[in-house]
Backbone as XML, in Angstrom:
<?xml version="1.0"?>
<chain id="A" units="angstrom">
  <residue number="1" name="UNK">
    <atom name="N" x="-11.093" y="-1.139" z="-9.833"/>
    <atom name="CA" x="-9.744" y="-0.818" z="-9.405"/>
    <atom name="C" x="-8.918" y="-0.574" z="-10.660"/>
  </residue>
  <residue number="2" name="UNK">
    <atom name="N" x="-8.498" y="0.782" z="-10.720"/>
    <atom name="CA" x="-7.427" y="0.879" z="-11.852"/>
    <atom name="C" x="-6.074" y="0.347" z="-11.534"/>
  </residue>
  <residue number="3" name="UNK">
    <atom name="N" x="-5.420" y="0.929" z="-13.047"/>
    <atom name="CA" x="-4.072" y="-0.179" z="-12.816"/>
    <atom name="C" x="-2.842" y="0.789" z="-11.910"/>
  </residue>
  <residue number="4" name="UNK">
    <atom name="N" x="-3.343" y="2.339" z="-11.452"/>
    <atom name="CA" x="-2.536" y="3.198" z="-10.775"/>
    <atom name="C" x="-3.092" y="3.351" z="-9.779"/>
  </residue>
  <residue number="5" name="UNK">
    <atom name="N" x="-3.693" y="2.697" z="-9.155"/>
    <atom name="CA" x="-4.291" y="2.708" z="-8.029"/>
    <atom name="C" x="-2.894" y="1.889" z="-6.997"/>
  </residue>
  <residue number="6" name="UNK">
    <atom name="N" x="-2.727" y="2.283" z="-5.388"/>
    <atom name="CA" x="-2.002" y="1.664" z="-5.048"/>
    <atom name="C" x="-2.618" y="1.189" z="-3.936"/>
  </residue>
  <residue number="7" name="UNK">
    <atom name="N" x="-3.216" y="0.309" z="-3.943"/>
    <atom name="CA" x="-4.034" y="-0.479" z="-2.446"/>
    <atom name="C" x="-3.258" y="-0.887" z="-2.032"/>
  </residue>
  <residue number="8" name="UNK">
    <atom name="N" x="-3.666" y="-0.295" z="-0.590"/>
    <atom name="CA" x="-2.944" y="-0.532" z="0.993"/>
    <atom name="C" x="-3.558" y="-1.747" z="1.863"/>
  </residue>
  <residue number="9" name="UNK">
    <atom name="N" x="-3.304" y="-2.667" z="2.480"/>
    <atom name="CA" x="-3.929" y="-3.796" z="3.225"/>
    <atom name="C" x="-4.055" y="-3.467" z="4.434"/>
  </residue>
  <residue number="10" name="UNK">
    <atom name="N" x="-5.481" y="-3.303" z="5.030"/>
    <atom name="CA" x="-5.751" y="-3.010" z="6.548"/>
    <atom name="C" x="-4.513" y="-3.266" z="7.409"/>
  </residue>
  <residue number="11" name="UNK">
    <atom name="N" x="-4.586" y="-2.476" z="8.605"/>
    <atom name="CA" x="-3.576" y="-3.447" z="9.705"/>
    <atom name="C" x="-4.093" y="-4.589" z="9.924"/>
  </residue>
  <residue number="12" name="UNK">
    <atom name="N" x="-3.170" y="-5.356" z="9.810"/>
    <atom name="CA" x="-3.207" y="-6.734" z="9.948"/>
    <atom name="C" x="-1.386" y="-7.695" z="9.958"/>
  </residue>
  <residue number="13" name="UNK">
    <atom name="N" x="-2.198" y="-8.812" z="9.690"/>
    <atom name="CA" x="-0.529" y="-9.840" z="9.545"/>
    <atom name="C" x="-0.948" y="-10.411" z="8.831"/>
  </residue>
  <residue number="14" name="UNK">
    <atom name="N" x="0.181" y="-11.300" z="7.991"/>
    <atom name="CA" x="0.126" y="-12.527" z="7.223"/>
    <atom name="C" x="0.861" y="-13.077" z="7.589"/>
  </residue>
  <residue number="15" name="UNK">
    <atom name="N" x="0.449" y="-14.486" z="7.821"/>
    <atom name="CA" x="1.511" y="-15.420" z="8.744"/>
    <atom name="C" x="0.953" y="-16.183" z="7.993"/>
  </residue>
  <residue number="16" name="UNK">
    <atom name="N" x="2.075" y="-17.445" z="8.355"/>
    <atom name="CA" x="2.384" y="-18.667" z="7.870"/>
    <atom name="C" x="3.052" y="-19.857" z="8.626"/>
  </residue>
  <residue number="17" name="UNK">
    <atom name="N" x="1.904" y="-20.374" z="8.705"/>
    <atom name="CA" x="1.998" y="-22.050" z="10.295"/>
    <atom name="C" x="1.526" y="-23.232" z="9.466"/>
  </residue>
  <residue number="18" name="UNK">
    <atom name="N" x="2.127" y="-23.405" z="8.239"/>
    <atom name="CA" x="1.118" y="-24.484" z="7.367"/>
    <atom name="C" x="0.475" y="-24.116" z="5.887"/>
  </residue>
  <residue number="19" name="UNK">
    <atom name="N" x="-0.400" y="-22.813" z="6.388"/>
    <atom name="CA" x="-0.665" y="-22.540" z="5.832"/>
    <atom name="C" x="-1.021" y="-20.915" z="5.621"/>
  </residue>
  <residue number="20" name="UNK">
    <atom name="N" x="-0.910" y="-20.425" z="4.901"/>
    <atom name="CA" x="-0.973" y="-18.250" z="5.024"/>
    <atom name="C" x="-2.279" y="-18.144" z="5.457"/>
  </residue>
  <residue number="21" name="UNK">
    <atom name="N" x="-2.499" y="-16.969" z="6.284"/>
    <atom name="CA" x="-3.501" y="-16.651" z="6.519"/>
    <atom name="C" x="-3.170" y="-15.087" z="7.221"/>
  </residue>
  <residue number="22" name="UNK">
    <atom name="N" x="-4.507" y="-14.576" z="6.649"/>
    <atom name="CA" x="-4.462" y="-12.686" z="7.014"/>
    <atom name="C" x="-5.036" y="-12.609" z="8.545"/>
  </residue>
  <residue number="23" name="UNK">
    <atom name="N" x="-4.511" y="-12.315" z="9.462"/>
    <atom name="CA" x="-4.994" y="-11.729" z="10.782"/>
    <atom name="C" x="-5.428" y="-10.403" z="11.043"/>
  </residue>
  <residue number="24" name="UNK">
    <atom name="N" x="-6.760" y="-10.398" z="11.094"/>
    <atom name="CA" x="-6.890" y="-8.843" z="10.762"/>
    <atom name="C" x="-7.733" y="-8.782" z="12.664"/>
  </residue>
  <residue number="25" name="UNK">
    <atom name="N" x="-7.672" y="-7.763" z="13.193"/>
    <atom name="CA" x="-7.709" y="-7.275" z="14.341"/>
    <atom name="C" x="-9.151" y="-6.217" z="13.835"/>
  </residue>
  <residue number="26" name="UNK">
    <atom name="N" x="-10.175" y="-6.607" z="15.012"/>
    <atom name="CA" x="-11.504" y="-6.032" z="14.568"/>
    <atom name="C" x="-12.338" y="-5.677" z="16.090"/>
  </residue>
  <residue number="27" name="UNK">
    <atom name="N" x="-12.102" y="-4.591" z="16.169"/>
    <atom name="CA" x="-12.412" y="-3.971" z="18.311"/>
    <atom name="C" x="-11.688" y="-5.013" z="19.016"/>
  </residue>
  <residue number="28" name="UNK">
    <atom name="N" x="-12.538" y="-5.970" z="19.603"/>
    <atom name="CA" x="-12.413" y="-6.588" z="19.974"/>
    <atom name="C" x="-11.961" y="-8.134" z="19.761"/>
  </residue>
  <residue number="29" name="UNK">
    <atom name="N" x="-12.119" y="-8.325" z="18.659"/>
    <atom name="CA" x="-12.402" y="-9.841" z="17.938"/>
    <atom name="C" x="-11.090" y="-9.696" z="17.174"/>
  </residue>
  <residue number="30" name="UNK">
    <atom name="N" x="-10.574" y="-11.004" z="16.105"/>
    <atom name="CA" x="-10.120" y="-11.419" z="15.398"/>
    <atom name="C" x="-10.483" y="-11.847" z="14.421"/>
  </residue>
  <residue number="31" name="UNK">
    <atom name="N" x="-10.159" y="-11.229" z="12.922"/>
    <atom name="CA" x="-10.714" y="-11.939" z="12.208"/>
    <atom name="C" x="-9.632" y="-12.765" z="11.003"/>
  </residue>
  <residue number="32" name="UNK">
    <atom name="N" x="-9.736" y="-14.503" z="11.164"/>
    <atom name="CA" x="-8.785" y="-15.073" z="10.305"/>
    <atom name="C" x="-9.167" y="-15.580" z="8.844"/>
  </residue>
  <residue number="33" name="UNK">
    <atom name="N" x="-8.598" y="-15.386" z="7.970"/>
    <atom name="CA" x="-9.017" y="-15.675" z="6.953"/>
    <atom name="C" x="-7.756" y="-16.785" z="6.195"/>
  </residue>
  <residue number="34" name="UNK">
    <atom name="N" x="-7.847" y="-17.905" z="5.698"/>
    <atom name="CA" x="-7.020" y="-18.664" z="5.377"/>
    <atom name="C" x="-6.819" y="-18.421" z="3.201"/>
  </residue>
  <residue number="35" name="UNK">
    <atom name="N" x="-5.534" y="-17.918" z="3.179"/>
    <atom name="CA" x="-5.073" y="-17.670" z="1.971"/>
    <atom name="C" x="-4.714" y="-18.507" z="1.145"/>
  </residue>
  <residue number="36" name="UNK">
    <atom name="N" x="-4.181" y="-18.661" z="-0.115"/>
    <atom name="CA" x="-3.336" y="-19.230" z="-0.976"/>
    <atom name="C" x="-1.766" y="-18.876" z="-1.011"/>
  </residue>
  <residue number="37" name="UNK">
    <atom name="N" x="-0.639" y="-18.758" z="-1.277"/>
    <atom name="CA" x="0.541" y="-18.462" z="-1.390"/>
    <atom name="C" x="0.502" y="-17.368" z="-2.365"/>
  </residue>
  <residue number="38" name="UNK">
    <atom name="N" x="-0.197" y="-17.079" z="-3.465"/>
    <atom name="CA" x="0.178" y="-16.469" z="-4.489"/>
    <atom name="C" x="-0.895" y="-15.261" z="-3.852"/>
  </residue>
  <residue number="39" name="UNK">
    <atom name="N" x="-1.805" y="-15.425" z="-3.144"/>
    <atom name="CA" x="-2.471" y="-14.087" z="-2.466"/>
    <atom name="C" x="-1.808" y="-13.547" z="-1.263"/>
  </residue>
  <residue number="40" name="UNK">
    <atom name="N" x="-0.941" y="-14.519" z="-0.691"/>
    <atom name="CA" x="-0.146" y="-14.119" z="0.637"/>
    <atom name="C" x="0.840" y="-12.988" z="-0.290"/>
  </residue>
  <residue number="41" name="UNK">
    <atom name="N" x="1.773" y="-13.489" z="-1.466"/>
    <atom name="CA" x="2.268" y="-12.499" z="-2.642"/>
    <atom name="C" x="1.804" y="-11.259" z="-2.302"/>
  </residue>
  <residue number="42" name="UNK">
    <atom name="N" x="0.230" y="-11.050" z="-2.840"/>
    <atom name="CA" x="-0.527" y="-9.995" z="-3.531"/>
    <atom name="C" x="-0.590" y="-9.255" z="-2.123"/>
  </residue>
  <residue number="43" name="UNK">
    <atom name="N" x="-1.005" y="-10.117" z="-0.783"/>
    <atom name="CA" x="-1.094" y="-9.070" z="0.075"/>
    <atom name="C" x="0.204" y="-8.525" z="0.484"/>
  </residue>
  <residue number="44" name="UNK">
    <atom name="N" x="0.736" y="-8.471" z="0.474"/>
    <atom name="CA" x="2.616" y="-8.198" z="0.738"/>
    <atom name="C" x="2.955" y="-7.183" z="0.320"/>
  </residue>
  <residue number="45" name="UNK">
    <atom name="N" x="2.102" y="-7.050" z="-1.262"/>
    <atom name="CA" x="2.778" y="-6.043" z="-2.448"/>
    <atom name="C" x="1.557" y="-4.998" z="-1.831"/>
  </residue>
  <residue number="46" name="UNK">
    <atom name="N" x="0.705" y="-5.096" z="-0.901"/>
    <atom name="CA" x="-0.203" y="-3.884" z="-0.924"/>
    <atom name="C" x="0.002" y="-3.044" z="0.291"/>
  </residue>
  <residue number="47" name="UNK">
    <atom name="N" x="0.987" y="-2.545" z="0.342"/>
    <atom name="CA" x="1.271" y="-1.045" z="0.763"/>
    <atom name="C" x="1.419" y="0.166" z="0.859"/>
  </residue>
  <residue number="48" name="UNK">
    <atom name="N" x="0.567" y="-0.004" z="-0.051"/>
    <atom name="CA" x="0.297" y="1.639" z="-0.426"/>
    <atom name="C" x="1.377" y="2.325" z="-1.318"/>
  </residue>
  <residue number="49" name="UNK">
    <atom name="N" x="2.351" y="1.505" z="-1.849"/>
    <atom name="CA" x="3.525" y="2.154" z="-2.549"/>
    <atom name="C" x="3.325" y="1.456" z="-4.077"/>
  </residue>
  <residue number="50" name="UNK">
    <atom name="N" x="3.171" y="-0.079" z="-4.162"/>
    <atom name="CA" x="2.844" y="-0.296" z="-5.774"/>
    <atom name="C" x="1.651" y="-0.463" z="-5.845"/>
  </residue>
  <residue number="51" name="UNK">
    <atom name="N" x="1.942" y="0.396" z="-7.258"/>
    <atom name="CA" x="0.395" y="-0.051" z="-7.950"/>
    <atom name="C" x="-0.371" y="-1.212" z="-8.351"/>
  </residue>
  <residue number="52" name="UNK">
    <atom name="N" x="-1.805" y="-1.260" z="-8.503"/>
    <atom name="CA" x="-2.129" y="-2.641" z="-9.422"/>
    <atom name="C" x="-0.923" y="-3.004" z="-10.377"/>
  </residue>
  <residue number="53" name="UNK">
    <atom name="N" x="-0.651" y="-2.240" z="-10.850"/>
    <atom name="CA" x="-0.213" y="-2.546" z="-12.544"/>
    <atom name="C" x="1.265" y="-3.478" z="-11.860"/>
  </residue>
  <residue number="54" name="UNK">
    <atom name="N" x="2.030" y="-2.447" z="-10.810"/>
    <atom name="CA" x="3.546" y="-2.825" z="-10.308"/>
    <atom name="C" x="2.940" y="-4.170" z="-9.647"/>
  </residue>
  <residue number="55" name="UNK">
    <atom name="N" x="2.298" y="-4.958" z="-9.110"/>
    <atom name="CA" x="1.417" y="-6.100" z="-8.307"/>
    <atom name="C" x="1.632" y="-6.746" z="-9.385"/>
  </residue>
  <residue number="56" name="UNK">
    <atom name="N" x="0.590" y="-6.437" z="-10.501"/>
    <atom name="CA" x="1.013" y="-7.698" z="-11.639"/>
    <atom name="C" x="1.693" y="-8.189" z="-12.501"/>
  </residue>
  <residue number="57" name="UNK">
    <atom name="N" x="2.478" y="-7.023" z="-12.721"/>
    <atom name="CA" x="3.933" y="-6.800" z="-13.038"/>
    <atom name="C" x="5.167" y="-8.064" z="-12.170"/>
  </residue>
  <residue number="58" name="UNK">
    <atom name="N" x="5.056" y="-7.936" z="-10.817"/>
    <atom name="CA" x="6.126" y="-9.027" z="-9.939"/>
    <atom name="C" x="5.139" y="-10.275" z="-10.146"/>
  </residue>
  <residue number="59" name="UNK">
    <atom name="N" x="4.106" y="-10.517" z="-10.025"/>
    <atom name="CA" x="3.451" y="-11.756" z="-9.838"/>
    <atom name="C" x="3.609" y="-12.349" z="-11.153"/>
  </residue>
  <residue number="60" name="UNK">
    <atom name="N" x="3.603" y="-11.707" z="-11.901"/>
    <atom name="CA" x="3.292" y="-12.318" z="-13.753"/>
    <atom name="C" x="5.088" y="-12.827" z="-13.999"/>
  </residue>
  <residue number="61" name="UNK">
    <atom name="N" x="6.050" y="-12.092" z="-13.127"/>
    <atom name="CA" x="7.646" y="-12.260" z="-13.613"/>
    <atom name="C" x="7.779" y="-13.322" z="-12.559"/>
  </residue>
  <residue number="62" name="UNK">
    <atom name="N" x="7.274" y="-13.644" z="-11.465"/>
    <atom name="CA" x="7.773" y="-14.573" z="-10.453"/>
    <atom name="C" x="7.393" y="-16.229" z="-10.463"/>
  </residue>
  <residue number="63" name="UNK">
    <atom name="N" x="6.122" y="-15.898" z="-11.318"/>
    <atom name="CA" x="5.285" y="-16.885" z="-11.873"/>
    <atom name="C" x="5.559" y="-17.394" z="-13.446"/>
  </residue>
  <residue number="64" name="UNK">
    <atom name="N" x="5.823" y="-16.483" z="-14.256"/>
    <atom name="CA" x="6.462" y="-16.940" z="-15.306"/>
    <atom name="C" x="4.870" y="-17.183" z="-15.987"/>
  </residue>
  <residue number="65" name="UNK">
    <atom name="N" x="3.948" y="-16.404" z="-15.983"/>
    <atom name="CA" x="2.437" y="-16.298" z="-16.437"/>
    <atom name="C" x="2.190" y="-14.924" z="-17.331"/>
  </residue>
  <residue number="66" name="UNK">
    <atom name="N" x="1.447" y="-15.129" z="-18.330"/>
    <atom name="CA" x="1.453" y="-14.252" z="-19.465"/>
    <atom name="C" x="0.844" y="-12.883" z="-18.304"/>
  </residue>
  <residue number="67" name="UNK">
    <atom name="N" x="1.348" y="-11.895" z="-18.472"/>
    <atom name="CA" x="0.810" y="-10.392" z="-17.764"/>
    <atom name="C" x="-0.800" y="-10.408" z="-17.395"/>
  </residue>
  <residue number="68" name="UNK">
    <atom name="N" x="-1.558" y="-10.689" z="-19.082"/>
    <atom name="CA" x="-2.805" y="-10.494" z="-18.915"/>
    <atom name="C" x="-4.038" y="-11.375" z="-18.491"/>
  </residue>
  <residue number="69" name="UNK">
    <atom name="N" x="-3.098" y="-12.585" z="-17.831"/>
    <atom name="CA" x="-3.900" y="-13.559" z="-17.169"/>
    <atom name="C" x="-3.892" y="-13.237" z="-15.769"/>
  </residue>
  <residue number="70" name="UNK">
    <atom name="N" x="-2.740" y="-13.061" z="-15.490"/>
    <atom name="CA" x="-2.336" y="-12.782" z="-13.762"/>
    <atom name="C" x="-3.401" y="-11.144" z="-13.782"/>
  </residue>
  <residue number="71" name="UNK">
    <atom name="N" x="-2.995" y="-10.163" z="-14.755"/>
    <atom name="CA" x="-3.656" y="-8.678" z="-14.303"/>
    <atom name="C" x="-5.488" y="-9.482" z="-14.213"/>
  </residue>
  <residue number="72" name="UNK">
    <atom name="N" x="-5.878" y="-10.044" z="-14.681"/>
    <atom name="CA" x="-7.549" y="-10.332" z="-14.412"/>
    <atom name="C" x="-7.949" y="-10.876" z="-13.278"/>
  </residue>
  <residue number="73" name="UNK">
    <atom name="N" x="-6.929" y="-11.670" z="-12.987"/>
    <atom name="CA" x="-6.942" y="-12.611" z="-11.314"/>
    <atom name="C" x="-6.339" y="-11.436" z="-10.164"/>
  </residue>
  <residue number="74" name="UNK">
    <atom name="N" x="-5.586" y="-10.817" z="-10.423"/>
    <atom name="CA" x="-5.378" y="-9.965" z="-9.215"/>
    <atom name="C" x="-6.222" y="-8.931" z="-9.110"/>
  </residue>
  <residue number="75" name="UNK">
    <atom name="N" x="-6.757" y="-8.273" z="-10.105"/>
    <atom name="CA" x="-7.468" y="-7.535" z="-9.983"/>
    <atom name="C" x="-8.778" y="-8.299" z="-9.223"/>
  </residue>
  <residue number="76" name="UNK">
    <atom name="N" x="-9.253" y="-9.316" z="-9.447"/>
    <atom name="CA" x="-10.376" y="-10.030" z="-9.363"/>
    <atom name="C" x="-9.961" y="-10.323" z="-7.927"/>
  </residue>
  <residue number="77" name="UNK">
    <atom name="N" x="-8.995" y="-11.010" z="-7.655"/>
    <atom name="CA" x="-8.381" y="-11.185" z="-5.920"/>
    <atom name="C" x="-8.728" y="-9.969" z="-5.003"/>
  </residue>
  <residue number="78" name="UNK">
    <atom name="N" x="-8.220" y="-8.367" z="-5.689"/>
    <atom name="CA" x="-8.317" y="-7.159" z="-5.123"/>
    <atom name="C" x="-9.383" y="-6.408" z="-4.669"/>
  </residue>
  <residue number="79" name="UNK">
    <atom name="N" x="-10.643" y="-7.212" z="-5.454"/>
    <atom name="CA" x="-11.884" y="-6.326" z="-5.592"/>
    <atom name="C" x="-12.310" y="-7.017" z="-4.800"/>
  </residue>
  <residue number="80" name="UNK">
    <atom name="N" x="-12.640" y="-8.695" z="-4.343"/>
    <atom name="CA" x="-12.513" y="-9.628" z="-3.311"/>
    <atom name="C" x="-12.297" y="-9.137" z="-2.156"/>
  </residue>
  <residue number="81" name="UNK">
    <atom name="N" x="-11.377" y="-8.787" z="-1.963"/>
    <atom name="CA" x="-10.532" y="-8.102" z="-0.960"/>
    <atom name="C" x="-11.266" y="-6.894" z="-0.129"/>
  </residue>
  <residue number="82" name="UNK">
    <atom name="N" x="-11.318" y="-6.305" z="-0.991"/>
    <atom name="CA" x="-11.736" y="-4.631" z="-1.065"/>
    <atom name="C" x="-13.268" y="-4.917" z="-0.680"/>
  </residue>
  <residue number="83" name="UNK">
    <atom name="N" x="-13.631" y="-5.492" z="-1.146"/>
    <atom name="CA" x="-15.217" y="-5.855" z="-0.157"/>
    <atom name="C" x="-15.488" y="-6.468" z="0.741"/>
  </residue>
  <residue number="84" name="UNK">
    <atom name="N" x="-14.423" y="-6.951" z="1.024"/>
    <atom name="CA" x="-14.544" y="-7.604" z="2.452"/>
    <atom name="C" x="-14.243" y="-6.643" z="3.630"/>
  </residue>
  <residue number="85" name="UNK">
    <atom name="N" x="-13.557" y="-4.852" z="3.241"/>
    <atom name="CA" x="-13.210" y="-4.415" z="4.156"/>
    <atom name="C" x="-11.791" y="-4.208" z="4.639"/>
  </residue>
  <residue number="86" name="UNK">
    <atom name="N" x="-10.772" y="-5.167" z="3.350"/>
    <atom name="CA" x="-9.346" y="-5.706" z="4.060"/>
    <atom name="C" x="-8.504" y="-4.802" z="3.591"/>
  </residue>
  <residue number="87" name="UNK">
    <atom name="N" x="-8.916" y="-3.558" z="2.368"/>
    <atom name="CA" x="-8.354" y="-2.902" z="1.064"/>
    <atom name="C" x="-8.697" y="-1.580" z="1.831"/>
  </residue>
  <residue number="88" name="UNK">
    <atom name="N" x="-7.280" y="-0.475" z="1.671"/>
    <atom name="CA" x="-7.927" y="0.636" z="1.580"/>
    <atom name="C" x="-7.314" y="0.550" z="-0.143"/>
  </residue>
  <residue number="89" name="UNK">
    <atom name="N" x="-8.133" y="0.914" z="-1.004"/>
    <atom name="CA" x="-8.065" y="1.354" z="-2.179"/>
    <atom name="C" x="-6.774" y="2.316" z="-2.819"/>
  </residue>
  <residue number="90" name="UNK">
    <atom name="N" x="-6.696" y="3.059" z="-2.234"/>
    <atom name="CA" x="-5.372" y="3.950" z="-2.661"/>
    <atom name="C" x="-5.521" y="4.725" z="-3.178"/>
  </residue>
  <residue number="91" name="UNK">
    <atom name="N" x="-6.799" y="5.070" z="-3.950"/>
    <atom name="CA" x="-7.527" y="5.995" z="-4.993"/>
    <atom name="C" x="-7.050" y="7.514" z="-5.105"/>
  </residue>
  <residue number="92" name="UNK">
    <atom name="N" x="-6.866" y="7.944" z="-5.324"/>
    <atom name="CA" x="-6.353" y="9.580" z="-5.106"/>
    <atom name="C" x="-7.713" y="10.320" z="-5.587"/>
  </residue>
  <residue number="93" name="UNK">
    <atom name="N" x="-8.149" y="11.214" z="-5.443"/>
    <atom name="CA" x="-9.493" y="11.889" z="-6.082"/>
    <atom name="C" x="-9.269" y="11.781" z="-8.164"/>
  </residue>
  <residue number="94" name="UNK">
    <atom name="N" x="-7.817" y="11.949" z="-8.484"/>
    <atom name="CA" x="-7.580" y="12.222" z="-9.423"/>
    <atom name="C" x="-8.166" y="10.793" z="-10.147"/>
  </residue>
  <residue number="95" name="UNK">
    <atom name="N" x="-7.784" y="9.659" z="-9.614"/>
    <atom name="CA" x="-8.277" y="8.159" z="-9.793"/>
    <atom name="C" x="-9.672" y="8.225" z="-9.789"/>
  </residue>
  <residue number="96" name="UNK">
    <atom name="N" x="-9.945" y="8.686" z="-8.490"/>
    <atom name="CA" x="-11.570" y="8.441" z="-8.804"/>
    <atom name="C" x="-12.350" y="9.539" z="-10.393"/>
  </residue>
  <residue number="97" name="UNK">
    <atom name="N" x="-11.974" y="10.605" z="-10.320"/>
    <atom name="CA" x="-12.400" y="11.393" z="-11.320"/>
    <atom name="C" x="-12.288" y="10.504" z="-12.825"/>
  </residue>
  <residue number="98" name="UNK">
    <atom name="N" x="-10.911" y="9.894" z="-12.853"/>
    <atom name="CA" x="-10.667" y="9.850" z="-13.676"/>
    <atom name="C" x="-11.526" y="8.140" z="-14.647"/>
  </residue>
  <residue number="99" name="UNK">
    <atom name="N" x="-11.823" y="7.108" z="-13.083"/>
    <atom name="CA" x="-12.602" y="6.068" z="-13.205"/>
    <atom name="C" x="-14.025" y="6.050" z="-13.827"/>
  </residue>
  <residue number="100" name="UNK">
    <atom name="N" x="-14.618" y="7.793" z="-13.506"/>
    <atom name="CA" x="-15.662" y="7.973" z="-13.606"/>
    <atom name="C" x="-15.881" y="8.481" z="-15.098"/>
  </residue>
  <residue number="101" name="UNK">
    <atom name="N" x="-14.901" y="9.099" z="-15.728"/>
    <atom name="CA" x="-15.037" y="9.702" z="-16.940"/>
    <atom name="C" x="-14.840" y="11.210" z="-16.666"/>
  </residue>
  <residue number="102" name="UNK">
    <atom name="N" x="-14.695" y="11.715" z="-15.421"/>
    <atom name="CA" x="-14.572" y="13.165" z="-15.326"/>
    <atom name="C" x="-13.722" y="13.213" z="-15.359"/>
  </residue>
  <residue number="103" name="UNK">
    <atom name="N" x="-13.377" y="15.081" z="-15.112"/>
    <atom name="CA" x="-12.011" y="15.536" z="-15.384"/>
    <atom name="C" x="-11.753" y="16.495" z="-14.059"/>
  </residue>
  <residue number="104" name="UNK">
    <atom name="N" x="-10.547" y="16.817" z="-13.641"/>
    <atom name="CA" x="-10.626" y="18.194" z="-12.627"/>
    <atom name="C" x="-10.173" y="19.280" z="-13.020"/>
  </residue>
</chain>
């Protein structure tokens, strides 16, 4: 995941009864997954409008945590994420080209 990438979070919810957790809606089924606060954050910021970089940018200022500790954990949270199915990526072709070493 680059840092201009802007991952979008499946339809779903994040709620909070205690404790955060992502409700993600799957045919028929439900699927719950129980969060941390600072990932309830990360999923919030993923709408398809900020980037990685803008994600670790608010988390690193809200937290009061050096940039390049928070950018390794969110990214690391994101890719988590993103394999579970919960991430659309945000990638533009230009992203992917550009991840790969090509050019257009």
């Amino acid at each position: 995941m680059i840092p201009t990438s802007r991952p979008c979070l499946v339809p779903s919810r994040i709620q909070h009864t205690g404790q955060y957790a992502i409700v993600v809606p799957e045919n028929m089924d439900v699927r719950v997954l129980v969060i941390n606060p600072t990932a309830a954050e990360v999923l919030k910021l993923c709408d398809g409008t900020v980037t990685v970089a803008g994600i670790v940018d608010r988390v690193a200022s809200q937290h009061n945590v050096p940039r390049a500790q928070v950018y390794e954990d969110v990214v690391a949270f994101l890719v988590s994420v993103d394999r579970q199915g919960l991430l659309d990526s945000g990638l533009s072709q230009e992203d992917t080209l550009l991840s790969h070493g090509g050019s257009h």
